[in-house]
Amino acid sequence: MRAHEAGALHGEIGQTGPTWLRTPGDVNALLEPLWPRTARKDDGVLQVGGLSVTELAEQYGTPAYLLDEEDFRARCRAFKQGFDGAEVYYAGKAFLCRAIVRILVEEGLSLDVCSGGELATALSGGMDPARIGLHGNNKSVAELTRALRAGVGRIVVDSFDEIDRLSALARELGVRPKVMIRVTVGVEAHTHEFIATAHEDQKFGFSLAGGKAFEAARRILAEDTLELRGLHSHIGSQIFDTSGFEVSARRVLALQQRIIEELGVELPELDLGGGFGIAYTSQDDPQPAADLAERMFKIVEGECRGLGIAQPHLSIEPGRAIVGPSTFTLYEVGTVKQLDGLRTYVSVDGGMSDNIRAALYDASYSATLASRASQAEPILARVVGKHCEAGDVVVKDEFLPADVKPGDLIAVPGTGAYCRSMASNYNQVPRPPVVAVRDGQARVIVRRETEDDLLALDVG
């Protein structure tokens, strides 16, 4: 079986041998795109933000999510600059806390939220409500009320029930909120079925093919309690090919043209969502933000020219593409079990409670020995967690040095998106901290849970 490269930190077998045997210069020249930009190896020890993971593990324990703040900020800027002239909404569902909100404010990004808790975090972190968009297929009355009272910049409506609910609340509160219509465009994105969101048979949005999206626009414009700003489409997640966005833009803009012709209204905004892929293994080839911007602007401009309509103001919603590569998870090895003729199982002190994506989406990850150099030959290993579950797999197949042993540190890149957000307390395991590292300084931005935290919720 071929080893997946994890940048230069991954145990690839090749003509020059596994990467943990290469010189530091060779290793550090090849870190992109799986690892944060300040990641380095010094005598086999992984460094990030000027600190070694051995220092960080000693101070903050394991498992821990380590966020390279310089990398996160640089990716914010790359999208902001690449999509100059458009609005960049960071998708908070990927990972959100107040420290992240403050960075987004400083870097000039807007924020997309999809629950009352995310909205509360956004407001508590200091995000201007006018720069917040609220998503969700089943927003509660309480969530909509809070959004209206806060003055969020836009609400993406997802059903006729929500249009009625939001209209009633708007009349009651004496406000006229800005809304966008979530359009199901019928695009089959090339991704896992659970994160493809634009095909017909799923819970999000108004069907374009069935005429529901046009009817939603007609109702909103006829009632006039809501200000219809534009159309919204999101085709899925972990997508590398812009052809899906091209099809989506073509179909949504055709609806835009129909609204102009039949309803006499030119909608000023268009949101093509997010879902831009990142590299989890060497098989993934993500596009730079500037390249994505160039292609998406060209798509929208070309379609509008062909339809003879004005070009709406574009917005996008990257989440994973910003935070995903900025963070890796650091684990400590607890046991090593060799199964003759099969593989070696390397058990770490975390697992599916801090990264459910491998079990949920069959997601592939990479890993590296992070705490020391090794001259050992590579072996095929499976990195697994500590949970009482056979499906508790962190990295399905990875080449690690044959002398991997208890006490070693293992680092898994690309865990910034959805890992902490989807983390659980399965087996009553407290969730790990998120530690931001920058310029030789580390700070906890989400503290480690304790058993006392778990018991505090137990009122029995």
mmCIF file of N, CA, C and O in Angstrom, residues 249-330:
data_model
loop_
_atom_site.group_PDB
_atom_site.id
_atom_site.type_symbol
_atom_site.label_atom_id
_atom_site.label_comp_id
_atom_site.label_asym_id
_atom_site.label_seq_id
_atom_site.Cartn_x
_atom_site.Cartn_y
_atom_site.Cartn_z
ATOM 1 N N ALA A 249 -23.656 28.796 -10.376
ATOM 2 C CA ALA A 249 -23.809 30.206 -10.733
ATOM 3 C C ALA A 249 -24.709 30.365 -11.946
ATOM 4 O O ALA A 249 -25.568 31.267 -11.988
ATOM 5 N N ARG A 250 -24.542 29.497 -12.934
ATOM 6 C CA ARG A 250 -25.364 29.587 -14.141
ATOM 7 C C ARG A 250 -26.849 29.426 -13.796
ATOM 8 O O ARG A 250 -27.693 30.186 -14.273
ATOM 9 N N ARG A 251 -27.158 28.461 -12.947
ATOM 10 C CA ARG A 251 -28.553 28.190 -12.627
ATOM 11 C C ARG A 251 -29.154 29.266 -11.728
ATOM 12 O O ARG A 251 -30.309 29.674 -11.905
ATOM 13 N N VAL A 252 -28.379 29.734 -10.761
ATOM 14 C CA VAL A 252 -28.889 30.770 -9.863
ATOM 15 C C VAL A 252 -29.090 32.081 -10.612
ATOM 16 O O VAL A 252 -30.088 32.789 -10.414
ATOM 17 N N LEU A 253 -28.158 32.407 -11.499
ATOM 18 C CA LEU A 253 -28.289 33.654 -12.250
ATOM 19 C C LEU A 253 -29.421 33.587 -13.273
ATOM 20 O O LEU A 253 -30.014 34.618 -13.618
ATOM 21 N N ALA A 254 -29.724 32.397 -13.754
ATOM 22 C CA ALA A 254 -30.899 32.255 -14.618
ATOM 23 C C ALA A 254 -32.169 32.564 -13.822
ATOM 24 O O ALA A 254 -33.113 33.176 -14.339
ATOM 25 N N LEU A 255 -32.198 32.145 -12.555
ATOM 26 C CA LEU A 255 -33.316 32.501 -11.680
ATOM 27 C C LEU A 255 -33.336 34.009 -11.444
ATOM 28 O O LEU A 255 -34.410 34.635 -11.431
ATOM 29 N N GLN A 256 -32.160 34.589 -11.270
ATOM 30 C CA GLN A 256 -32.063 36.050 -11.107
ATOM 31 C C GLN A 256 -32.691 36.761 -12.312
ATOM 32 O O GLN A 256 -33.461 37.716 -12.152
ATOM 33 N N GLN A 257 -32.377 36.281 -13.503
ATOM 34 C CA GLN A 257 -32.933 36.880 -14.711
ATOM 35 C C GLN A 257 -34.461 36.745 -14.738
ATOM 36 O O GLN A 257 -35.181 37.688 -15.097
ATOM 37 N N ARG A 258 -34.967 35.595 -14.336
ATOM 38 C CA ARG A 258 -36.418 35.389 -14.332
ATOM 39 C C ARG A 258 -37.102 36.328 -13.337
ATOM 40 O O ARG A 258 -38.182 36.874 -13.618
ATOM 41 N N ILE A 259 -36.485 36.535 -12.178
ATOM 42 C CA ILE A 259 -37.047 37.455 -11.176
ATOM 43 C C ILE A 259 -37.095 38.872 -11.742
ATOM 44 O O ILE A 259 -38.072 39.611 -11.544
ATOM 45 N N ILE A 260 -36.055 39.243 -12.479
ATOM 46 C CA ILE A 260 -36.046 40.579 -13.100
ATOM 47 C C ILE A 260 -37.184 40.701 -14.116
ATOM 48 O O ILE A 260 -37.933 41.680 -14.119
ATOM 49 N N GLU A 261 -37.300 39.699 -14.965
ATOM 50 C CA GLU A 261 -38.265 39.771 -16.061
ATOM 51 C C GLU A 261 -39.706 39.651 -15.583
ATOM 52 O O GLU A 261 -40.591 40.366 -16.077
ATOM 53 N N GLU A 262 -39.965 38.769 -14.621
ATOM 54 C CA GLU A 262 -41.347 38.498 -14.232
ATOM 55 C C GLU A 262 -41.797 39.267 -12.993
ATOM 56 O O GLU A 262 -42.995 39.540 -12.834
ATOM 57 N N LEU A 263 -40.864 39.606 -12.115
ATOM 58 C CA LEU A 263 -41.239 40.303 -10.885
ATOM 59 C C LEU A 263 -40.754 41.750 -10.863
ATOM 60 O O LEU A 263 -41.099 42.507 -9.948
ATOM 61 N N GLY A 264 -39.923 42.098 -11.844
ATOM 62 C CA GLY A 264 -39.490 43.484 -11.983
ATOM 63 C C GLY A 264 -38.519 43.964 -10.936
ATOM 64 O O GLY A 264 -38.405 45.161 -10.675
ATOM 65 N N VAL A 265 -37.781 43.039 -10.328
ATOM 66 C CA VAL A 265 -36.835 43.403 -9.263
ATOM 67 C C VAL A 265 -35.457 42.846 -9.598
ATOM 68 O O VAL A 265 -35.313 41.669 -9.942
ATOM 69 N N GLU A 266 -34.456 43.701 -9.490
ATOM 70 C CA GLU A 266 -33.073 43.288 -9.706
ATOM 71 C C GLU A 266 -32.400 43.112 -8.345
ATOM 72 O O GLU A 266 -32.185 44.082 -7.620
ATOM 73 N N LEU A 267 -32.106 41.884 -7.980
ATOM 74 C CA LEU A 267 -31.522 41.602 -6.668
ATOM 75 C C LEU A 267 -30.039 41.957 -6.683
ATOM 76 O O LEU A 267 -29.302 41.546 -7.577
ATOM 77 N N PRO A 268 -29.569 42.691 -5.676
ATOM 78 C CA PRO A 268 -28.204 43.224 -5.729
ATOM 79 C C PRO A 268 -27.091 42.274 -5.262
ATOM 80 O O PRO A 268 -25.925 42.589 -5.436
ATOM 81 N N GLU A 269 -27.448 41.127 -4.666
ATOM 82 C CA GLU A 269 -26.400 40.283 -4.080
ATOM 83 C C GLU A 269 -26.519 38.839 -4.554
ATOM 84 O O GLU A 269 -27.608 38.359 -4.894
ATOM 85 N N LEU A 270 -25.381 38.146 -4.556
ATOM 86 C CA LEU A 270 -25.306 36.724 -4.892
ATOM 87 C C LEU A 270 -24.265 36.074 -3.995
ATOM 88 O O LEU A 270 -23.134 36.555 -3.909
ATOM 89 N N ASP A 271 -24.637 34.994 -3.330
ATOM 90 C CA ASP A 271 -23.701 34.247 -2.488
ATOM 91 C C ASP A 271 -23.553 32.843 -3.052
ATOM 92 O O ASP A 271 -24.541 32.116 -3.205
ATOM 93 N N LEU A 272 -22.311 32.462 -3.365
ATOM 94 C CA LEU A 272 -22.044 31.132 -3.905
ATOM 95 C C LEU A 272 -21.507 30.171 -2.852
ATOM 96 O O LEU A 272 -21.003 29.097 -3.180
ATOM 97 N N GLY A 273 -21.612 30.544 -1.576
ATOM 98 C CA GLY A 273 -21.267 29.627 -0.501
ATOM 99 C C GLY A 273 -19.779 29.407 -0.342
ATOM 100 O O GLY A 273 -18.950 30.216 -0.750
ATOM 101 N N GLY A 274 -19.437 28.277 0.259
ATOM 102 C CA GLY A 274 -18.043 27.937 0.493
ATOM 103 C C GLY A 274 -17.787 26.502 0.085
ATOM 104 O O GLY A 274 -18.183 26.067 -0.987
ATOM 105 N N GLY A 275 -17.142 25.765 0.984
ATOM 106 C CA GLY A 275 -16.868 24.364 0.689
ATOM 107 C C GLY A 275 -15.558 24.121 -0.019
ATOM 108 O O GLY A 275 -15.327 23.027 -0.538
ATOM 109 N N PHE A 276 -14.674 25.118 -0.069
ATOM 110 C CA PHE A 276 -13.398 24.960 -0.758
ATOM 111 C C PHE A 276 -12.530 23.942 -0.022
ATOM 112 O O PHE A 276 -12.345 24.016 1.192
ATOM 113 N N GLY A 277 -11.988 22.988 -0.772
ATOM 114 C CA GLY A 277 -11.268 21.877 -0.164
ATOM 115 C C GLY A 277 -9.886 22.244 0.361
ATOM 116 O O GLY A 277 -9.265 23.218 -0.067
ATOM 117 N N ILE A 278 -9.406 21.442 1.307
ATOM 118 C CA ILE A 278 -8.040 21.567 1.825
ATOM 119 C C ILE A 278 -7.341 20.216 1.687
ATOM 120 O O ILE A 278 -7.968 19.206 1.382
ATOM 121 N N ALA A 279 -6.052 20.212 1.917
ATOM 122 C CA ALA A 279 -5.276 18.983 1.812
ATOM 123 C C ALA A 279 -5.254 18.262 3.150
ATOM 124 O O ALA A 279 -4.773 18.793 4.144
ATOM 125 N N TYR A 280 -5.792 17.043 3.158
ATOM 126 C CA TYR A 280 -5.660 16.150 4.305
ATOM 127 C C TYR A 280 -4.565 15.121 4.057
ATOM 128 O O TYR A 280 -3.936 14.616 4.982
ATOM 129 N N THR A 281 -4.360 14.759 2.774
ATOM 130 C CA THR A 281 -3.267 13.875 2.366
ATOM 131 C C THR A 281 -2.673 14.451 1.092
ATOM 132 O O THR A 281 -3.180 15.430 0.527
ATOM 133 N N SER A 282 -1.612 13.835 0.598
ATOM 134 C CA SER A 282 -0.960 14.326 -0.608
ATOM 135 C C SER A 282 -1.832 14.141 -1.843
ATOM 136 O O SER A 282 -1.523 14.674 -2.906
ATOM 137 N N GLN A 283 -2.903 13.379 -1.722
ATOM 138 C CA GLN A 283 -3.794 13.184 -2.859
ATOM 139 C C GLN A 283 -4.671 14.418 -3.099
ATOM 140 O O GLN A 283 -5.285 14.542 -4.158
ATOM 141 N N ASP A 284 -4.744 15.311 -2.122
ATOM 142 C CA ASP A 284 -5.594 16.497 -2.219
ATOM 143 C C ASP A 284 -4.798 17.673 -2.780
ATOM 144 O O ASP A 284 -3.647 17.890 -2.389
ATOM 145 N N ASP A 285 -5.423 18.420 -3.664
ATOM 146 C CA ASP A 285 -4.739 19.528 -4.337
ATOM 147 C C ASP A 285 -5.582 20.798 -4.248
ATOM 148 O O ASP A 285 -6.284 21.152 -5.196
ATOM 149 N N PRO A 286 -5.545 21.489 -3.118
ATOM 150 C CA PRO A 286 -6.367 22.689 -2.964
ATOM 151 C C PRO A 286 -5.846 23.840 -3.810
ATOM 152 O O PRO A 286 -4.653 23.943 -4.096
ATOM 153 N N GLN A 287 -6.762 24.740 -4.199
ATOM 154 C CA GLN A 287 -6.397 25.904 -4.990
ATOM 155 C C GLN A 287 -6.168 27.106 -4.076
ATOM 156 O O GLN A 287 -6.899 27.292 -3.106
ATOM 157 N N PRO A 288 -5.172 27.925 -4.388
ATOM 158 C CA PRO A 288 -4.983 29.156 -3.616
ATOM 159 C C PRO A 288 -6.213 30.051 -3.714
ATOM 160 O O PRO A 288 -6.949 30.025 -4.709
ATOM 161 N N ALA A 289 -6.417 30.861 -2.692
ATOM 162 C CA ALA A 289 -7.592 31.734 -2.662
ATOM 163 C C ALA A 289 -7.633 32.660 -3.873
ATOM 164 O O ALA A 289 -8.703 32.908 -4.438
ATOM 165 N N ALA A 290 -6.482 33.170 -4.282
ATOM 166 C CA ALA A 290 -6.454 34.087 -5.429
ATOM 167 C C ALA A 290 -6.919 33.397 -6.704
ATOM 168 O O ALA A 290 -7.629 33.995 -7.524
ATOM 169 N N ASP A 291 -6.538 32.131 -6.887
ATOM 170 C CA ASP A 291 -6.970 31.387 -8.073
ATOM 171 C C ASP A 291 -8.472 31.116 -8.030
ATOM 172 O O ASP A 291 -9.167 31.219 -9.043
ATOM 173 N N LEU A 292 -8.973 30.745 -6.842
ATOM 174 C CA LEU A 292 -10.414 30.544 -6.692
ATOM 175 C C LEU A 292 -11.167 31.825 -7.034
ATOM 176 O O LEU A 292 -12.181 31.788 -7.747
ATOM 177 N N ALA A 293 -10.673 32.945 -6.521
ATOM 178 C CA ALA A 293 -11.334 34.227 -6.761
ATOM 179 C C ALA A 293 -11.364 34.555 -8.245
ATOM 180 O O ALA A 293 -12.404 34.955 -8.785
ATOM 181 N N GLU A 294 -10.238 34.391 -8.906
ATOM 182 C CA GLU A 294 -10.166 34.713 -10.335
ATOM 183 C C GLU A 294 -11.185 33.901 -11.132
ATOM 184 O O GLU A 294 -11.907 34.431 -11.982
ATOM 185 N N ARG A 295 -11.266 32.605 -10.840
ATOM 186 C CA ARG A 295 -12.174 31.743 -11.584
ATOM 187 C C ARG A 295 -13.630 32.040 -11.263
ATOM 188 O O ARG A 295 -14.480 32.040 -12.152
ATOM 189 N N MET A 296 -13.931 32.295 -9.990
ATOM 190 C CA MET A 296 -15.322 32.538 -9.622
ATOM 191 C C MET A 296 -15.813 33.893 -10.119
ATOM 192 O O MET A 296 -16.954 34.027 -10.575
ATOM 193 N N PHE A 297 -14.958 34.925 -10.066
ATOM 194 C CA PHE A 297 -15.331 36.218 -10.633
ATOM 195 C C PHE A 297 -15.590 36.086 -12.137
ATOM 196 O O PHE A 297 -16.540 36.651 -12.680
ATOM 197 N N LYS A 298 -14.725 35.324 -12.795
ATOM 198 C CA LYS A 298 -14.859 35.144 -14.239
ATOM 199 C C LYS A 298 -16.156 34.408 -14.568
ATOM 200 O O LYS A 298 -16.851 34.743 -15.535
ATOM 201 N N ILE A 299 -16.501 33.418 -13.750
ATOM 202 C CA ILE A 299 -17.735 32.663 -13.961
ATOM 203 C C ILE A 299 -18.953 33.590 -13.863
ATOM 204 O O ILE A 299 -19.824 33.613 -14.742
ATOM 205 N N VAL A 300 -19.014 34.369 -12.783
ATOM 206 C CA VAL A 300 -20.166 35.249 -12.556
ATOM 207 C C VAL A 300 -20.227 36.332 -13.628
ATOM 208 O O VAL A 300 -21.302 36.626 -14.189
ATOM 209 N N GLU A 301 -19.096 36.930 -13.939
ATOM 210 C CA GLU A 301 -19.062 37.983 -14.954
ATOM 211 C C GLU A 301 -19.533 37.452 -16.309
ATOM 212 O O GLU A 301 -20.344 38.088 -16.999
ATOM 213 N N GLY A 302 -19.044 36.281 -16.683
ATOM 214 C CA GLY A 302 -19.409 35.702 -17.972
ATOM 215 C C GLY A 302 -20.885 35.354 -18.058
ATOM 216 O O GLY A 302 -21.539 35.603 -19.080
ATOM 217 N N GLU A 303 -21.417 34.769 -16.984
ATOM 218 C CA GLU A 303 -22.833 34.399 -16.980
ATOM 219 C C GLU A 303 -23.727 35.630 -17.039
ATOM 220 O O GLU A 303 -24.733 35.655 -17.759
ATOM 221 N N CYS A 304 -23.384 36.658 -16.283
ATOM 222 C CA CYS A 304 -24.193 37.879 -16.289
ATOM 223 C C CYS A 304 -24.152 38.549 -17.653
ATOM 224 O O CYS A 304 -25.179 39.052 -18.154
ATOM 225 N N ARG A 305 -22.990 38.557 -18.273
ATOM 226 C CA ARG A 305 -22.888 39.149 -19.603
ATOM 227 C C ARG A 305 -23.749 38.388 -20.601
ATOM 228 O O ARG A 305 -24.457 38.977 -21.422
ATOM 229 N N GLY A 306 -23.697 37.061 -20.495
ATOM 230 C CA GLY A 306 -24.493 36.255 -21.415
ATOM 231 C C GLY A 306 -25.984 36.428 -21.225
ATOM 232 O O GLY A 306 -26.754 36.362 -22.186
ATOM 233 N N LEU A 307 -26.401 36.655 -19.995
ATOM 234 C CA LEU A 307 -27.821 36.825 -19.695
ATOM 235 C C LEU A 307 -28.287 38.269 -19.883
ATOM 236 O O LEU A 307 -29.492 38.538 -19.878
ATOM 237 N N GLY A 308 -27.336 39.180 -20.021
ATOM 238 C CA GLY A 308 -27.684 40.585 -20.183
ATOM 239 C C GLY A 308 -28.213 41.224 -18.922
ATOM 240 O O GLY A 308 -29.087 42.097 -18.979
ATOM 241 N N ILE A 309 -27.675 40.804 -17.761
ATOM 242 C CA ILE A 309 -28.105 41.378 -16.483
ATOM 243 C C ILE A 309 -26.912 41.969 -15.764
ATOM 244 O O ILE A 309 -25.755 41.632 -16.048
ATOM 245 N N ALA A 310 -27.178 42.861 -14.839
ATOM 246 C CA ALA A 310 -26.116 43.478 -14.050
ATOM 247 C C ALA A 310 -25.466 42.432 -13.147
ATOM 248 O O ALA A 310 -26.126 41.496 -12.685
ATOM 249 N N GLN A 311 -24.199 42.615 -12.896
ATOM 250 C CA GLN A 311 -23.472 41.669 -12.045
ATOM 251 C C GLN A 311 -23.742 41.984 -10.576
ATOM 252 O O GLN A 311 -23.439 43.073 -10.104
ATOM 253 N N PRO A 312 -24.331 41.043 -9.820
ATOM 254 C CA PRO A 312 -24.595 41.304 -8.403
ATOM 255 C C PRO A 312 -23.315 41.284 -7.578
ATOM 256 O O PRO A 312 -22.291 40.723 -8.003
ATOM 257 N N HIS A 313 -23.401 41.878 -6.400
ATOM 258 C CA HIS A 313 -22.265 41.872 -5.472
ATOM 259 C C HIS A 313 -22.084 40.457 -4.924
ATOM 260 O O HIS A 313 -23.011 39.864 -4.368
ATOM 261 N N LEU A 314 -20.894 39.908 -5.076
ATOM 262 C CA LEU A 314 -20.630 38.514 -4.730
ATOM 263 C C LEU A 314 -20.193 38.374 -3.275
ATOM 264 O O LEU A 314 -19.476 39.218 -2.739
ATOM 265 N N SER A 315 -20.631 37.283 -2.654
ATOM 266 C CA SER A 315 -20.103 36.908 -1.344
ATOM 267 C C SER A 315 -19.849 35.410 -1.317
ATOM 268 O O SER A 315 -20.462 34.650 -2.064
ATOM 269 N N ILE A 316 -18.917 35.009 -0.464
ATOM 270 C CA ILE A 316 -18.543 33.604 -0.315
ATOM 271 C C ILE A 316 -18.419 33.293 1.168
ATOM 272 O O ILE A 316 -18.377 34.206 2.000
ATOM 273 N N GLU A 317 -18.306 31.990 1.500
ATOM 274 C CA GLU A 317 -18.303 31.583 2.908
ATOM 275 C C GLU A 317 -17.252 30.501 3.187
ATOM 276 O O GLU A 317 -17.592 29.361 3.499
ATOM 277 N N PRO A 318 -15.974 30.826 3.117
ATOM 278 C CA PRO A 318 -14.950 29.835 3.463
ATOM 279 C C PRO A 318 -14.852 29.633 4.967
ATOM 280 O O PRO A 318 -14.897 30.587 5.739
ATOM 281 N N GLY A 319 -14.764 28.406 5.404
ATOM 282 C CA GLY A 319 -14.544 28.099 6.818
ATOM 283 C C GLY A 319 -13.375 27.156 6.936
ATOM 284 O O GLY A 319 -12.299 27.507 7.425
ATOM 285 N N ARG A 320 -13.587 25.926 6.452
ATOM 286 C CA ARG A 320 -12.535 24.907 6.471
ATOM 287 C C ARG A 320 -11.248 25.418 5.797
ATOM 288 O O ARG A 320 -10.142 25.172 6.279
ATOM 289 N N ALA A 321 -11.396 26.139 4.674
ATOM 290 C CA ALA A 321 -10.223 26.574 3.912
ATOM 291 C C ALA A 321 -9.367 27.568 4.687
ATOM 292 O O ALA A 321 -8.191 27.763 4.371
ATOM 293 N N ILE A 322 -9.949 28.211 5.705
ATOM 294 C CA ILE A 322 -9.192 29.153 6.530
ATOM 295 C C ILE A 322 -8.643 28.480 7.784
ATOM 296 O O ILE A 322 -7.451 28.547 8.075
ATOM 297 N N VAL A 323 -9.507 27.808 8.525
ATOM 298 C CA VAL A 323 -9.075 27.285 9.822
ATOM 299 C C VAL A 323 -8.542 25.859 9.742
ATOM 300 O O VAL A 323 -7.738 25.443 10.590
ATOM 301 N N GLY A 324 -8.964 25.094 8.738
ATOM 302 C CA GLY A 324 -8.571 23.689 8.675
ATOM 303 C C GLY A 324 -7.074 23.459 8.723
ATOM 304 O O GLY A 324 -6.561 22.768 9.619
ATOM 305 N N PRO A 325 -6.303 24.033 7.780
ATOM 306 C CA PRO A 325 -4.857 23.780 7.762
ATOM 307 C C PRO A 325 -4.088 24.501 8.861
ATOM 308 O O PRO A 325 -2.913 24.226 9.081
ATOM 309 N N SER A 326 -4.733 25.433 9.561
ATOM 310 C CA SER A 326 -4.025 26.234 10.567
ATOM 311 C C SER A 326 -3.791 25.465 11.862
ATOM 312 O O SER A 326 -3.030 25.910 12.721
ATOM 313 N N THR A 327 -4.427 24.322 12.010
ATOM 314 C CA THR A 327 -4.448 23.619 13.293
ATOM 315 C C THR A 327 -4.094 22.156 13.109
ATOM 316 O O THR A 327 -4.482 21.532 12.126
ATOM 317 N N PHE A 328 -3.352 21.614 14.058
ATOM 318 C CA PHE A 328 -3.150 20.163 14.112
ATOM 319 C C PHE A 328 -3.416 19.690 15.536
ATOM 320 O O PHE A 328 -3.403 20.470 16.488
ATOM 321 N N THR A 329 -3.682 18.379 15.650
ATOM 322 C CA THR A 329 -3.950 17.801 16.968
ATOM 323 C C THR A 329 -2.727 17.037 17.430
ATOM 324 O O THR A 329 -2.131 16.271 16.666
ATOM 325 N N LEU A 330 -2.353 17.257 18.678
ATOM 326 C CA LEU A 330 -1.204 16.598 19.270
ATOM 327 C C LEU A 330 -1.679 15.539 20.259
ATOM 328 O O LEU A 330 -2.474 15.831 21.154
#
